[in-house]
Amino acid sequence: MINMKNVYKTYANGVTALNGINVDIDQGEFVYVVGPSGAGKSTFIRLIYREVKPTEGTVIINDTDLKTLKESKVPYLRRDVGVVFQDFKLLPKLTVYENIAFALEVIEESPRNIRKRVMDVLDLVGLKNKARFIPDELSGGEQQRVSIARAIVNNPKIAIADEPTGNLDPDTSWEIMRIFKAINDRGTTIIMATHSKEIVNTAKKRVIAIEDGLIVRDEHRGDYGYEA
Ligand code: ADP
């Protein structure tokens, strides 16, 4: 469902972030992306939701070749790819409920269905009782849980996360990982860049290591593999 063939990315400033990436990821996999800072992890992740376009090579997401995907169709791709960021990116003036409802693609849904879907994802992340709060009234871990709820409210096939626990303490990070595992158990593919050695080594999931823009290791039930 995710297929990259000979993918290169050189940014406008001449920096080559990806140097010939080849990878296949199946529906339902949980994949950690590890590697040193500047290795190309974020660029790899950003290709998947077409935040970044490859300079060369083929990126296929859910049977769609991103090279031929018209700009007007990018929102359809994004409906199938939920994104979670390190810094949450919530809208500060909206409530928790509104932040999630705002992301919901409303295709002639009744207000009642909208409410049900938002409350269902809030239940999944354990924040039903904070629906009326604004982001400032929540802890970092709670804000990240809202951003996860927002990422999955459209039932995407894929959820990608770039360092989702980067700003969180270890206990909170485990809670966030538990939620990602629950989402993966429902069949959603998870692709997560992380520097957390403990999390990767405990999870025993697929690990893709990127260095200097190349995949240098791709292991099922892998380890973090770096001193951290
Ligand atoms: P990582 O996530 O592993 O830290 P990145 O994909 O963010 O790696 O970066 C890979 C390389 O590309 C780095 O040298 C970085 O400075 C460069 N880079 C990343 N984003 C941009 C950008 N928007 N413009 C120019 N260079 C960038």
PDB file of C-alpha atoms and ligand atoms in Angstrom:
ATOM      1  CA  MET A   1       0.000   0.000   0.000  1.00  0.00           C
ATOM      2  CA  ILE A   2       3.052   2.222   0.344  1.00  0.00           C
ATOM      3  CA  ASN A   3       5.644   1.666  -2.324  1.00  0.00           C
ATOM      4  CA  MET A   4       8.735   3.767  -3.023  1.00  0.00           C
ATOM      5  CA  LYS A   5      11.088   3.028  -5.869  1.00  0.00           C
ATOM      6  CA  ASN A   6      14.427   4.779  -6.353  1.00  0.00           C
ATOM      7  CA  VAL A   7      13.225   7.888  -4.559  1.00  0.00           C
ATOM      8  CA  TYR A   8      15.530  10.885  -4.414  1.00  0.00           C
ATOM      9  CA  LYS A   9      14.810  14.240  -2.839  1.00  0.00           C
ATOM     10  CA  THR A  10      16.992  17.278  -3.306  1.00  0.00           C
ATOM     11  CA  TYR A  11      15.678  20.487  -1.727  1.00  0.00           C
ATOM     12  CA  ALA A  12      15.854  23.864  -3.456  1.00  0.00           C
ATOM     13  CA  ASN A  13      19.001  24.743  -1.471  1.00  0.00           C
ATOM     14  CA  GLY A  14      20.830  21.774  -3.051  1.00  0.00           C
ATOM     15  CA  VAL A  15      20.709  19.508   0.030  1.00  0.00           C
ATOM     16  CA  THR A  16      19.972  15.907  -0.938  1.00  0.00           C
ATOM     17  CA  ALA A  17      17.816  14.458   1.845  1.00  0.00           C
ATOM     18  CA  LEU A  18      16.949  11.114   0.212  1.00  0.00           C
ATOM     19  CA  ASN A  19      19.371   9.201  -1.930  1.00  0.00           C
ATOM     20  CA  GLY A  20      17.572   6.274  -3.540  1.00  0.00           C
ATOM     21  CA  ILE A  21      14.890   4.902  -1.223  1.00  0.00           C
ATOM     22  CA  ASN A  22      13.225   1.566  -2.023  1.00  0.00           C
ATOM     23  CA  VAL A  23      10.562   0.272   0.328  1.00  0.00           C
ATOM     24  CA  ASP A  24       7.241  -1.561   0.517  1.00  0.00           C
ATOM     25  CA  ILE A  25       4.906  -1.240   3.489  1.00  0.00           C
ATOM     26  CA  ASP A  26       1.731  -3.342   3.745  1.00  0.00           C
ATOM     27  CA  GLN A  27      -1.659  -2.430   5.140  1.00  0.00           C
ATOM     28  CA  GLY A  28      -1.714  -2.896   8.910  1.00  0.00           C
ATOM     29  CA  GLU A  29       2.041  -2.757   9.513  1.00  0.00           C
ATOM     30  CA  PHE A  30       3.583  -0.790  12.388  1.00  0.00           C
ATOM     31  CA  VAL A  31       6.874   0.720  11.265  1.00  0.00           C
ATOM     32  CA  TYR A  32       9.403   2.717  13.262  1.00  0.00           C
ATOM     33  CA  VAL A  33      11.719   4.993  11.319  1.00  0.00           C
ATOM     34  CA  VAL A  34      14.998   5.611  13.135  1.00  0.00           C
ATOM     35  CA  GLY A  35      18.322   7.247  12.381  1.00  0.00           C
ATOM     36  CA  PRO A  36      20.501  10.216  13.300  1.00  0.00           C
ATOM     37  CA  SER A  37      19.280  13.812  13.012  1.00  0.00           C
ATOM     38  CA  GLY A  38      19.434  15.031   9.450  1.00  0.00           C
ATOM     39  CA  ALA A  39      19.337  11.477   8.058  1.00  0.00           C
ATOM     40  CA  GLY A  40      16.151  12.084   6.051  1.00  0.00           C
ATOM     41  CA  LYS A  41      13.456  10.619   8.332  1.00  0.00           C
ATOM     42  CA  SER A  42      11.152  13.638   8.188  1.00  0.00           C
ATOM     43  CA  THR A  43      11.567  13.936   4.443  1.00  0.00           C
ATOM     44  CA  PHE A  44      10.654  10.237   4.093  1.00  0.00           C
ATOM     45  CA  ILE A  45       7.548  10.768   6.225  1.00  0.00           C
ATOM     46  CA  ARG A  46       6.549  13.970   4.443  1.00  0.00           C
ATOM     47  CA  LEU A  47       6.622  12.204   1.072  1.00  0.00           C
ATOM     48  CA  ILE A  48       3.787   9.960   2.225  1.00  0.00           C
ATOM     49  CA  TYR A  49       1.265  12.778   2.559  1.00  0.00           C
ATOM     50  CA  ARG A  50       2.732  14.755  -0.328  1.00  0.00           C
ATOM     51  CA  GLU A  51       4.049  17.564   1.844  1.00  0.00           C
ATOM     52  CA  VAL A  52       7.215  16.951  -0.145  1.00  0.00           C
ATOM     53  CA  LYS A  53       7.472  15.776  -3.755  1.00  0.00           C
ATOM     54  CA  PRO A  54      10.282  13.461  -4.870  1.00  0.00           C
ATOM     55  CA  THR A  55      12.891  14.897  -7.215  1.00  0.00           C
ATOM     56  CA  GLU A  56      13.139  11.464  -8.835  1.00  0.00           C
ATOM     57  CA  GLY A  57      11.529   8.078  -8.408  1.00  0.00           C
ATOM     58  CA  THR A  58       8.080   6.704  -7.722  1.00  0.00           C
ATOM     59  CA  VAL A  59       5.920   7.040  -4.614  1.00  0.00           C
ATOM     60  CA  ILE A  60       2.695   5.046  -4.589  1.00  0.00           C
ATOM     61  CA  ILE A  61       0.255   5.438  -1.706  1.00  0.00           C
ATOM     62  CA  ASN A  62      -2.923   3.336  -1.674  1.00  0.00           C
ATOM     63  CA  ASP A  63      -2.604   2.603  -5.407  1.00  0.00           C
ATOM     64  CA  THR A  64      -2.150   6.273  -6.265  1.00  0.00           C
ATOM     65  CA  ASP A  65       1.046   7.387  -7.967  1.00  0.00           C
ATOM     66  CA  LEU A  66       1.791  10.710  -6.279  1.00  0.00           C
ATOM     67  CA  LYS A  67       3.646  11.966  -9.331  1.00  0.00           C
ATOM     68  CA  THR A  68       0.491  12.039 -11.440  1.00  0.00           C
ATOM     69  CA  LEU A  69      -1.799  13.052  -8.573  1.00  0.00           C
ATOM     70  CA  LYS A  70      -3.384  16.369  -9.459  1.00  0.00           C
ATOM     71  CA  GLU A  71      -3.102  19.165  -6.900  1.00  0.00           C
ATOM     72  CA  SER A  72      -6.903  19.193  -6.669  1.00  0.00           C
ATOM     73  CA  LYS A  73      -6.855  15.528  -5.573  1.00  0.00           C
ATOM     74  CA  VAL A  74      -4.336  15.976  -2.735  1.00  0.00           C
ATOM     75  CA  PRO A  75      -7.145  16.445  -0.158  1.00  0.00           C
ATOM     76  CA  TYR A  76      -8.431  12.953  -1.064  1.00  0.00           C
ATOM     77  CA  LEU A  77      -4.995  11.506  -0.376  1.00  0.00           C
ATOM     78  CA  ARG A  78      -4.843  13.344   2.948  1.00  0.00           C
ATOM     79  CA  ARG A  79      -8.188  11.873   3.980  1.00  0.00           C
ATOM     80  CA  ASP A  80      -6.489   8.488   3.870  1.00  0.00           C
ATOM     81  CA  VAL A  81      -3.328   9.616   5.645  1.00  0.00           C
ATOM     82  CA  GLY A  82      -3.664  11.005   9.176  1.00  0.00           C
ATOM     83  CA  VAL A  83      -0.693  13.009  10.456  1.00  0.00           C
ATOM     84  CA  VAL A  84       0.563  13.568  14.003  1.00  0.00           C
ATOM     85  CA  PHE A  85       3.311  16.122  14.663  1.00  0.00           C
ATOM     86  CA  GLN A  86       5.802  16.520  17.486  1.00  0.00           C
ATOM     87  CA  ASP A  87       4.366  19.933  18.388  1.00  0.00           C
ATOM     88  CA  PHE A  88       0.684  18.886  18.113  1.00  0.00           C
ATOM     89  CA  LYS A  89      -0.372  21.782  15.835  1.00  0.00           C
ATOM     90  CA  LEU A  90      -3.775  22.273  17.474  1.00  0.00           C
ATOM     91  CA  LEU A  91      -5.788  25.421  16.827  1.00  0.00           C
ATOM     92  CA  PRO A  92      -5.443  27.334  20.122  1.00  0.00           C
ATOM     93  CA  LYS A  93      -8.794  29.127  20.077  1.00  0.00           C
ATOM     94  CA  LEU A  94     -10.896  26.066  19.332  1.00  0.00           C
ATOM     95  CA  THR A  95     -12.010  23.532  21.917  1.00  0.00           C
ATOM     96  CA  VAL A  96     -10.841  19.937  21.827  1.00  0.00           C
ATOM     97  CA  TYR A  97     -14.153  18.984  20.247  1.00  0.00           C
ATOM     98  CA  GLU A  98     -13.914  21.729  17.634  1.00  0.00           C
ATOM     99  CA  ASN A  99     -10.293  20.897  16.762  1.00  0.00           C
ATOM    100  CA  ILE A 100     -11.368  17.376  15.846  1.00  0.00           C
ATOM    101  CA  ALA A 101     -14.699  18.255  14.214  1.00  0.00           C
ATOM    102  CA  PHE A 102     -12.839  20.828  12.104  1.00  0.00           C
ATOM    103  CA  ALA A 103     -10.687  18.052  10.605  1.00  0.00           C
ATOM    104  CA  LEU A 104     -13.642  15.803   9.915  1.00  0.00           C
ATOM    105  CA  GLU A 105     -14.509  15.641   6.250  1.00  0.00           C
ATOM    106  CA  VAL A 106     -18.182  16.367   6.354  1.00  0.00           C
ATOM    107  CA  ILE A 107     -19.759  14.538   3.482  1.00  0.00           C
ATOM    108  CA  GLU A 108     -23.403  15.190   4.132  1.00  0.00           C
ATOM    109  CA  GLU A 109     -23.075  13.826   7.626  1.00  0.00           C
ATOM    110  CA  SER A 110     -25.844  14.695  10.031  1.00  0.00           C
ATOM    111  CA  PRO A 111     -24.810  16.772  13.074  1.00  0.00           C
ATOM    112  CA  ARG A 112     -25.629  13.740  15.136  1.00  0.00           C
ATOM    113  CA  ASN A 113     -23.182  11.525  13.197  1.00  0.00           C
ATOM    114  CA  ILE A 114     -20.493  14.190  13.410  1.00  0.00           C
ATOM    115  CA  ARG A 115     -20.935  14.324  17.152  1.00  0.00           C
ATOM    116  CA  LYS A 116     -20.794  10.540  17.387  1.00  0.00           C
ATOM    117  CA  ARG A 117     -17.601  10.270  15.366  1.00  0.00           C
ATOM    118  CA  VAL A 118     -15.834  13.005  17.314  1.00  0.00           C
ATOM    119  CA  MET A 119     -16.895  11.540  20.665  1.00  0.00           C
ATOM    120  CA  ASP A 120     -15.850   8.026  19.539  1.00  0.00           C
ATOM    121  CA  VAL A 121     -12.289   9.120  18.778  1.00  0.00           C
ATOM    122  CA  LEU A 122     -12.169  11.146  21.989  1.00  0.00           C
ATOM    123  CA  ASP A 123     -13.205   7.997  23.820  1.00  0.00           C
ATOM    124  CA  LEU A 124     -10.444   6.034  22.102  1.00  0.00           C
ATOM    125  CA  VAL A 125      -7.815   8.498  23.339  1.00  0.00           C
ATOM    126  CA  GLY A 126      -9.428   8.770  26.792  1.00  0.00           C
ATOM    127  CA  LEU A 127     -10.445  12.421  26.607  1.00  0.00           C
ATOM    128  CA  LYS A 128     -14.225  12.376  26.384  1.00  0.00           C
ATOM    129  CA  ASN A 129     -14.454  14.428  29.567  1.00  0.00           C
ATOM    130  CA  LYS A 130     -12.263  17.231  28.146  1.00  0.00           C
ATOM    131  CA  ALA A 131     -14.169  17.894  24.929  1.00  0.00           C
ATOM    132  CA  ARG A 132     -14.948  21.481  25.970  1.00  0.00           C
ATOM    133  CA  PHE A 133     -11.427  22.408  27.034  1.00  0.00           C
ATOM    134  CA  ILE A 134      -9.105  24.497  24.891  1.00  0.00           C
ATOM    135  CA  PRO A 135      -5.561  23.209  24.179  1.00  0.00           C
ATOM    136  CA  ASP A 136      -3.938  25.572  26.745  1.00  0.00           C
ATOM    137  CA  GLU A 137      -5.958  23.905  29.480  1.00  0.00           C
ATOM    138  CA  LEU A 138      -4.455  20.495  28.712  1.00  0.00           C
ATOM    139  CA  SER A 139      -1.121  18.837  29.495  1.00  0.00           C
ATOM    140  CA  GLY A 140       1.304  18.088  26.649  1.00  0.00           C
ATOM    141  CA  GLY A 141       0.291  14.430  26.640  1.00  0.00           C
ATOM    142  CA  GLU A 142      -3.391  15.345  26.490  1.00  0.00           C
ATOM    143  CA  GLN A 143      -2.751  17.748  23.629  1.00  0.00           C
ATOM    144  CA  GLN A 144      -0.957  14.998  21.753  1.00  0.00           C
ATOM    145  CA  ARG A 145      -3.911  12.686  22.355  1.00  0.00           C
ATOM    146  CA  VAL A 146      -6.211  15.314  20.817  1.00  0.00           C
ATOM    147  CA  SER A 147      -3.939  15.560  17.814  1.00  0.00           C
ATOM    148  CA  ILE A 148      -4.025  11.753  17.440  1.00  0.00           C
ATOM    149  CA  ALA A 149      -7.838  11.829  17.644  1.00  0.00           C
ATOM    150  CA  ARG A 150      -7.860  14.508  14.944  1.00  0.00           C
ATOM    151  CA  ALA A 151      -5.532  12.404  12.753  1.00  0.00           C
ATOM    152  CA  ILE A 152      -7.793   9.349  12.837  1.00  0.00           C
ATOM    153  CA  VAL A 153     -11.276  10.890  12.831  1.00  0.00           C
ATOM    154  CA  ASN A 154     -11.601  10.282   9.085  1.00  0.00           C
ATOM    155  CA  ASN A 155     -10.639   6.611   9.533  1.00  0.00           C
ATOM    156  CA  PRO A 156      -7.480   6.908   7.441  1.00  0.00           C
ATOM    157  CA  LYS A 157      -5.760   3.770   6.163  1.00  0.00           C
ATOM    158  CA  ILE A 158      -2.417   5.199   7.261  1.00  0.00           C
ATOM    159  CA  ALA A 159      -1.369   7.279  10.266  1.00  0.00           C
ATOM    160  CA  ILE A 160       2.059   8.850  10.200  1.00  0.00           C
ATOM    161  CA  ALA A 161       3.787  10.481  13.108  1.00  0.00           C
ATOM    162  CA  ASP A 162       7.012  12.466  13.177  1.00  0.00           C
ATOM    163  CA  GLU A 163       8.532  12.268  16.666  1.00  0.00           C
ATOM    164  CA  PRO A 164       5.126  12.260  18.401  1.00  0.00           C
ATOM    165  CA  THR A 165       6.697  11.783  21.837  1.00  0.00           C
ATOM    166  CA  GLY A 166       9.589  14.174  21.246  1.00  0.00           C
ATOM    167  CA  ASN A 167       8.197  16.789  23.645  1.00  0.00           C
ATOM    168  CA  LEU A 168       6.770  14.388  26.236  1.00  0.00           C
ATOM    169  CA  ASP A 169       8.088  12.746  29.398  1.00  0.00           C
ATOM    170  CA  PRO A 170       8.627   8.953  29.421  1.00  0.00           C
ATOM    171  CA  ASP A 171       5.386   8.002  31.240  1.00  0.00           C
ATOM    172  CA  THR A 172       3.310  10.152  28.912  1.00  0.00           C
ATOM    173  CA  SER A 173       5.174   8.724  25.926  1.00  0.00           C
ATOM    174  CA  TRP A 174       4.152   5.190  26.905  1.00  0.00           C
ATOM    175  CA  GLU A 175       0.545   6.275  27.095  1.00  0.00           C
ATOM    176  CA  ILE A 176       0.795   7.746  23.601  1.00  0.00           C
ATOM    177  CA  MET A 177       2.360   4.517  22.334  1.00  0.00           C
ATOM    178  CA  ARG A 178      -0.463   2.495  23.846  1.00  0.00           C
ATOM    179  CA  ILE A 179      -2.919   4.597  21.836  1.00  0.00           C
ATOM    180  CA  PHE A 180      -0.976   4.113  18.611  1.00  0.00           C
ATOM    181  CA  LYS A 181      -0.971   0.379  19.274  1.00  0.00           C
ATOM    182  CA  ALA A 182      -4.756   0.427  19.741  1.00  0.00           C
ATOM    183  CA  ILE A 183      -5.136   2.290  16.438  1.00  0.00           C
ATOM    184  CA  ASN A 184      -2.843  -0.236  14.719  1.00  0.00           C
ATOM    185  CA  ASP A 185      -4.900  -3.090  16.187  1.00  0.00           C
ATOM    186  CA  ARG A 186      -7.905  -1.655  14.327  1.00  0.00           C
ATOM    187  CA  GLY A 187      -5.997  -2.171  11.052  1.00  0.00           C
ATOM    188  CA  THR A 188      -4.477   1.266  10.485  1.00  0.00           C
ATOM    189  CA  THR A 189      -0.922   1.276   9.162  1.00  0.00           C
ATOM    190  CA  ILE A 190       1.362   3.274  11.488  1.00  0.00           C
ATOM    191  CA  ILE A 191       4.617   4.869  10.400  1.00  0.00           C
ATOM    192  CA  MET A 192       6.478   6.674  13.139  1.00  0.00           C
ATOM    193  CA  ALA A 193       9.825   8.450  13.240  1.00  0.00           C
ATOM    194  CA  THR A 194      11.252   8.364  16.744  1.00  0.00           C
ATOM    195  CA  HIS A 195      14.426   8.765  18.794  1.00  0.00           C
ATOM    196  CA  SER A 196      13.047   6.710  21.652  1.00  0.00           C
ATOM    197  CA  LYS A 197      15.270   3.666  21.992  1.00  0.00           C
ATOM    198  CA  GLU A 198      13.177   2.258  24.855  1.00  0.00           C
ATOM    199  CA  ILE A 199       9.935   2.390  22.897  1.00  0.00           C
ATOM    200  CA  VAL A 200      11.383   0.817  19.743  1.00  0.00           C
ATOM    201  CA  ASN A 201      13.189  -1.940  21.648  1.00  0.00           C
ATOM    202  CA  THR A 202      10.110  -2.825  23.684  1.00  0.00           C
ATOM    203  CA  ALA A 203       7.667  -2.830  20.774  1.00  0.00           C
ATOM    204  CA  LYS A 204       9.540  -5.330  18.562  1.00  0.00           C
ATOM    205  CA  LYS A 205       7.982  -3.971  15.383  1.00  0.00           C
ATOM    206  CA  ARG A 206       9.440  -3.351  11.947  1.00  0.00           C
ATOM    207  CA  VAL A 207      12.341  -0.915  12.110  1.00  0.00           C
ATOM    208  CA  ILE A 208      13.611   1.034   9.112  1.00  0.00           C
ATOM    209  CA  ALA A 209      16.891   2.843   9.751  1.00  0.00           C
ATOM    210  CA  ILE A 210      17.772   5.770   7.498  1.00  0.00           C
ATOM    211  CA  GLU A 211      21.268   7.245   7.272  1.00  0.00           C
ATOM    212  CA  ASP A 212      22.449   9.846   4.782  1.00  0.00           C
ATOM    213  CA  GLY A 213      19.222   9.491   2.829  1.00  0.00           C
ATOM    214  CA  LEU A 214      19.439   5.711   2.430  1.00  0.00           C
ATOM    215  CA  ILE A 215      17.708   2.800   4.134  1.00  0.00           C
ATOM    216  CA  VAL A 216      20.603   1.034   5.835  1.00  0.00           C
ATOM    217  CA  ARG A 217      18.529  -1.486   7.796  1.00  0.00           C
ATOM    218  CA  ASP A 218      14.995  -2.870   7.504  1.00  0.00           C
ATOM    219  CA  GLU A 219      14.122  -5.501  10.111  1.00  0.00           C
ATOM    220  CA  HIS A 220      10.947  -7.117  11.307  1.00  0.00           C
ATOM    221  CA  ARG A 221      10.761  -7.281  15.103  1.00  0.00           C
ATOM    222  CA  GLY A 222      13.761  -4.962  15.083  1.00  0.00           C
ATOM    223  CA  ASP A 223      15.723  -2.949  17.636  1.00  0.00           C
ATOM    224  CA  TYR A 224      16.538   0.750  17.763  1.00  0.00           C
ATOM    225  CA  GLY A 225      20.153  -0.127  17.101  1.00  0.00           C
ATOM    226  CA  TYR A 226      21.807   3.156  18.114  1.00  0.00           C
ATOM    227  CA  GLU A 227      23.292   4.323  21.402  1.00  0.00           C
ATOM    228  CA  ALA A 228      20.921   7.014  22.635  1.00  0.00           C
TER     229      ALA A 228
HETATM  230  P1  ADP B   1      15.671  13.963   9.937  1.00  0.00           P
HETATM  231  O1  ADP B   1      14.194  13.969  10.059  1.00  0.00           O
HETATM  232  O2  ADP B   1      16.254  12.573   9.902  1.00  0.00           O
HETATM  233  O3  ADP B   1      16.353  14.813  10.951  1.00  0.00           O
HETATM  234  P2  ADP B   1      15.270  15.588   7.543  1.00  0.00           P
HETATM  235  O4  ADP B   1      14.515  14.818   6.541  1.00  0.00           O
HETATM  236  O5  ADP B   1      14.553  16.606   8.373  1.00  0.00           O
HETATM  237  O6  ADP B   1      16.050  14.550   8.500  1.00  0.00           O
HETATM  238  O7  ADP B   1      16.477  16.323   6.842  1.00  0.00           O
HETATM  239  C1  ADP B   1      17.369  15.681   5.915  1.00  0.00           C
HETATM  240  C2  ADP B   1      18.280  16.748   5.302  1.00  0.00           C
HETATM  241  O8  ADP B   1      17.506  17.625   4.495  1.00  0.00           O
HETATM  242  C3  ADP B   1      18.976  17.626   6.334  1.00  0.00           C
HETATM  243  O9  ADP B   1      20.264  17.932   5.862  1.00  0.00           O
HETATM  244  C4  ADP B   1      18.105  18.850   6.385  1.00  0.00           C
HETATM  245  O10 ADP B   1      18.848  19.990   6.749  1.00  0.00           O
HETATM  246  C5  ADP B   1      17.611  18.957   4.955  1.00  0.00           C
HETATM  247  N1  ADP B   1      16.270  19.580   4.859  1.00  0.00           N
HETATM  248  C6  ADP B   1      15.139  19.156   5.462  1.00  0.00           C
HETATM  249  N2  ADP B   1      14.086  19.930   5.126  1.00  0.00           N
HETATM  250  C7  ADP B   1      14.567  20.873   4.275  1.00  0.00           C
HETATM  251  C8  ADP B   1      13.976  21.961   3.565  1.00  0.00           C
HETATM  252  N3  ADP B   1      12.674  22.252   3.642  1.00  0.00           N
HETATM  253  N4  ADP B   1      14.785  22.717   2.793  1.00  0.00           N
HETATM  254  C9  ADP B   1      16.110  22.426   2.683  1.00  0.00           C
HETATM  255  N5  ADP B   1      16.723  21.416   3.309  1.00  0.00           N
HETATM  256  C10 ADP B   1      15.969  20.645   4.113  1.00  0.00           C
END
